[in-house]
Amino acid sequence: MNQVIPRRVVAVVPAAGIGSRMQAAKPKQYLEIQGKTILEHTLSVLLTYPQIERVFLAVAPHDPYIAHLSFLNHPKMEVIEGGENRADSVLNGLYAVSHQQQNTVGVWVMVHDAARPCLTHQDLDKLMQIDDENGAILAIPATDTIKRALPNQQIKQTEDRSELWLAQTPQFFPLDSLKQALEQAFARGMQVTDEASAMEFAGFRPHLVAGRSDNIKVTRPEDFALAEFYLTRKSQ
C-alpha cells in the first residue's frame, strides 16, 4: 500500500525588479495604495492564507525600501536576496526553500508576482485543487482578438483565440520539479518568462486554472489606477 505524503505549501515572491515601465521614482512594488505599498497588499493575501507555511521574498541587494515595511516581523516571512531577473530571483527562492527543508518531498511552491496585489483566497483555493506533478497556473481565456505582428508592427495574421490564455500568477508546482526545470532551462540558454515555460521545456503540461480578470499586474501607470479601484472595492 502506497503511503500518502502530505503536501506542504510555501510561496516565493520575486521582488527585485525596478519596474522601469511605471516611470516612477521607486520600484512599482513600493508605490502606495490606501496607505500600504503594492507589495504589502500582495504579501497580505499570501501571509493570511492558512495553507501557506512560509513566504520567501526575493529583493534586490541593498534594497533601501524593504526595512520600512510592516511585514518584516511576520512569523511566516523570510527575506532573501534576489537575482538579476525574475527567473534568477525565483531560483534563489527555491534554493532558500530547499535549504530550510530537511525533506523536500511533498513541498509545493506558489510563485506570485510582487505587483499583483488583487489576488484572492478563492483563486488560491482553486489552485490548491491541483495535485498532480504537472502543477498549475492561474490564467484567463483570451477575450480580445489576438494579432501576430511582423517586425515592422504590421499584422502578420490573426490567431485563433479559442485556444489562447493569458498567464497570471501564482504558478504552483512541486519544489523539486520546478527547481530542476529552471536549472535545465538556464543550462540550455532558454529564455524563461514564467515558471510554467520552464516546466514546459522539461516536458510537463501545467494545468490552466481559470482566474479572475482583476488579478492584474501593475506594470504601467494606467494599471496603478485600476489596481487602486479593485483594492478599494475589495476593502469595502
XYZ file of C-alpha atoms in Angstrom:
236
model
C 0.000 0.000 0.000
C 1.434 3.376 -1.066
C 1.908 5.906 1.692
C 0.198 9.251 1.099
C 2.680 12.079 1.603
C 1.064 15.230 2.990
C 1.598 18.284 0.825
C 3.295 21.346 2.291
C 2.975 24.713 0.563
C 5.301 27.705 0.567
C 5.281 30.878 -1.534
C 8.084 32.647 -3.396
C 7.645 36.300 -4.394
C 10.282 37.761 -6.756
C 10.514 41.475 -5.945
C 13.979 42.538 -7.075
C 12.850 44.372 -10.230
C 12.964 48.117 -10.742
C 9.722 48.429 -12.750
C 11.049 50.876 -15.355
C 7.804 50.881 -17.363
C 5.982 52.560 -14.463
C 8.143 55.685 -14.927
C 8.069 56.183 -11.150
C 10.710 57.377 -8.693
C 10.794 53.992 -6.953
C 10.132 50.365 -7.938
C 6.444 49.774 -8.611
C 6.034 47.311 -5.724
C 6.777 50.166 -3.303
C 4.172 52.584 -4.638
C 1.324 53.109 -2.167
C -2.389 52.404 -2.451
C -4.645 53.108 0.540
C -1.651 53.784 2.783
C 0.092 50.480 2.014
C 2.608 49.580 -0.652
C 1.572 47.318 -3.513
C 3.964 44.732 -2.090
C 2.258 44.851 1.310
C -1.133 44.274 -0.312
C 0.300 41.321 -2.240
C 2.017 39.746 0.752
C -1.031 40.208 2.955
C -3.013 37.816 0.756
C -0.301 35.145 0.937
C 0.548 35.554 4.629
C -3.102 35.225 5.679
C -3.745 32.109 3.590
C -3.697 29.236 6.123
C -2.242 26.569 3.813
C 0.896 28.612 3.050
C 3.504 27.791 5.678
C 6.125 30.371 4.701
C 6.647 33.223 2.248
C 10.098 33.829 0.730
C 10.506 37.364 -0.607
C 13.415 37.924 -3.020
C 14.521 41.583 -3.052
C 17.384 43.480 -4.673
C 20.696 43.679 -2.819
C 20.794 46.793 -0.625
C 17.095 47.441 -1.210
C 16.523 50.810 0.560
C 12.759 50.404 0.959
C 12.284 46.975 2.470
C 13.314 47.899 6.025
C 10.374 50.293 6.394
C 7.616 47.825 5.593
C 5.229 46.305 8.077
C 5.521 42.611 7.284
C 9.193 42.028 8.133
C 8.482 40.584 11.585
C 5.679 38.298 10.475
C 6.431 34.733 11.628
C 5.866 33.344 8.118
C 8.136 35.885 6.422
C 11.628 35.234 5.033
C 13.523 37.908 3.070
C 16.268 36.708 0.721
C 18.467 38.265 -1.950
C 17.061 38.260 -5.467
C 18.860 37.940 -8.781
C 19.371 39.919 -11.959
C 15.982 38.941 -13.393
C 12.755 37.293 -12.326
C 13.852 33.717 -13.027
C 17.096 34.208 -11.074
C 15.127 35.546 -8.109
C 12.705 32.631 -8.245
C 15.558 30.121 -8.331
C 17.209 31.859 -5.371
C 13.899 31.471 -3.560
C 13.705 27.779 -4.405
C 17.247 27.256 -3.103
C 16.274 29.022 0.126
C 13.219 26.786 0.498
C 15.318 23.672 -0.104
C 17.908 24.822 2.422
C 15.265 25.171 5.131
C 13.505 21.871 4.440
C 15.031 18.687 5.799
C 12.931 16.737 3.308
C 11.592 18.387 0.152
C 9.284 15.507 -0.817
C 5.741 16.824 -0.835
C 6.790 20.501 -0.801
C 4.982 22.656 -3.389
C 5.730 26.276 -4.259
C 3.398 29.093 -5.264
C 5.343 31.725 -7.199
C 3.499 35.041 -7.257
C 4.322 38.428 -8.787
C 5.083 41.166 -6.277
C 2.973 43.608 -8.305
C -0.246 41.542 -8.378
C -1.946 42.920 -5.249
C -5.548 41.964 -6.108
C -5.186 38.196 -5.677
C -7.970 36.443 -3.724
C -8.005 33.450 -1.420
C -10.739 31.976 -3.608
C -8.297 31.729 -6.520
C -5.721 30.125 -4.234
C -8.352 27.575 -3.220
C -8.808 26.663 -6.886
C -5.079 26.253 -7.431
C -4.814 24.028 -4.381
C -7.179 21.519 -6.005
C -4.440 20.597 -8.497
C -2.192 17.923 -7.028
C -0.591 16.054 -9.947
C 3.045 16.596 -10.889
C 2.243 18.894 -13.827
C 1.224 21.684 -11.471
C -0.938 24.616 -12.487
C -1.125 28.334 -13.126
C -3.867 30.894 -12.818
C -4.824 32.225 -16.243
C -7.737 33.814 -18.057
C -9.040 32.903 -21.526
C -8.209 35.480 -24.173
C -11.276 37.575 -24.976
C -9.750 40.157 -27.321
C -8.855 39.376 -30.911
C -5.158 38.406 -30.956
C -2.891 39.636 -33.754
C 0.565 38.287 -34.569
C 2.850 41.133 -35.705
C 5.634 41.478 -38.240
C 8.895 43.158 -37.142
C 7.632 46.470 -38.596
C 4.491 46.298 -36.395
C 2.140 45.399 -39.226
C -0.264 42.496 -38.806
C 1.030 39.129 -39.972
C -2.063 37.132 -39.077
C -4.988 36.805 -36.672
C -4.698 33.991 -34.116
C -7.459 31.631 -33.028
C -8.169 32.958 -29.556
C -10.258 29.906 -28.582
C -7.028 28.123 -27.607
C -5.215 31.121 -26.086
C -4.967 32.024 -22.407
C -3.274 34.936 -20.622
C -0.956 33.638 -17.906
C -1.206 35.047 -14.404
C 0.281 34.104 -11.048
C 0.504 32.323 -8.690
C 2.072 29.464 -10.572
C 2.038 26.296 -8.484
C 4.480 23.402 -8.821
C 6.329 20.739 -6.823
C 9.506 22.323 -5.454
C 11.986 19.754 -6.753
C 10.441 19.597 -10.244
C 10.396 23.383 -10.640
C 13.935 23.808 -9.357
C 15.244 21.176 -11.771
C 13.237 22.638 -14.660
C 14.658 26.132 -14.098
C 18.205 24.794 -13.785
C 17.820 22.871 -17.058
C 16.361 25.886 -18.846
C 19.264 28.074 -17.710
C 21.793 25.426 -18.774
C 20.257 25.372 -22.257
C 20.218 29.161 -22.542
C 16.442 29.298 -22.775
C 14.526 32.487 -22.036
C 12.271 31.811 -19.066
C 9.403 34.297 -18.912
C 7.446 32.416 -16.268
C 7.721 29.217 -14.242
C 5.279 27.349 -16.479
C 7.541 27.865 -19.507
C 10.417 26.175 -17.661
C 8.133 23.283 -16.734
C 7.008 23.039 -20.368
C 10.651 22.844 -21.505
C 11.090 19.975 -19.034
C 8.198 18.037 -20.560
C 5.388 18.866 -18.135
C 1.952 20.124 -19.153
C 0.760 22.521 -16.450
C -2.971 22.889 -15.889
C -4.728 26.162 -16.668
C -6.932 27.235 -13.766
C -9.391 29.976 -14.669
C -8.617 33.026 -12.558
C -10.153 36.486 -12.210
C -9.597 39.349 -14.629
C -8.987 41.715 -11.699
C -5.818 39.796 -10.711
C -3.873 42.376 -12.695
C -0.139 43.013 -12.706
C 0.764 46.646 -12.107
C 3.190 47.343 -14.931
C 2.232 50.716 -16.433
C 0.824 53.905 -14.889
C -2.720 53.124 -16.035
C -2.559 49.760 -14.219
C -1.997 51.578 -10.922
C -5.346 53.364 -11.102
C -7.122 50.111 -11.940
C -5.473 48.256 -9.037
C -6.442 51.114 -6.741
C -10.062 50.756 -7.853
C -10.106 46.986 -7.304
C -8.456 47.222 -3.886
C -10.813 49.975 -2.789
C -13.790 47.860 -3.813
C -12.294 44.824 -2.070
C -11.916 46.681 1.218
C -15.494 47.971 1.282
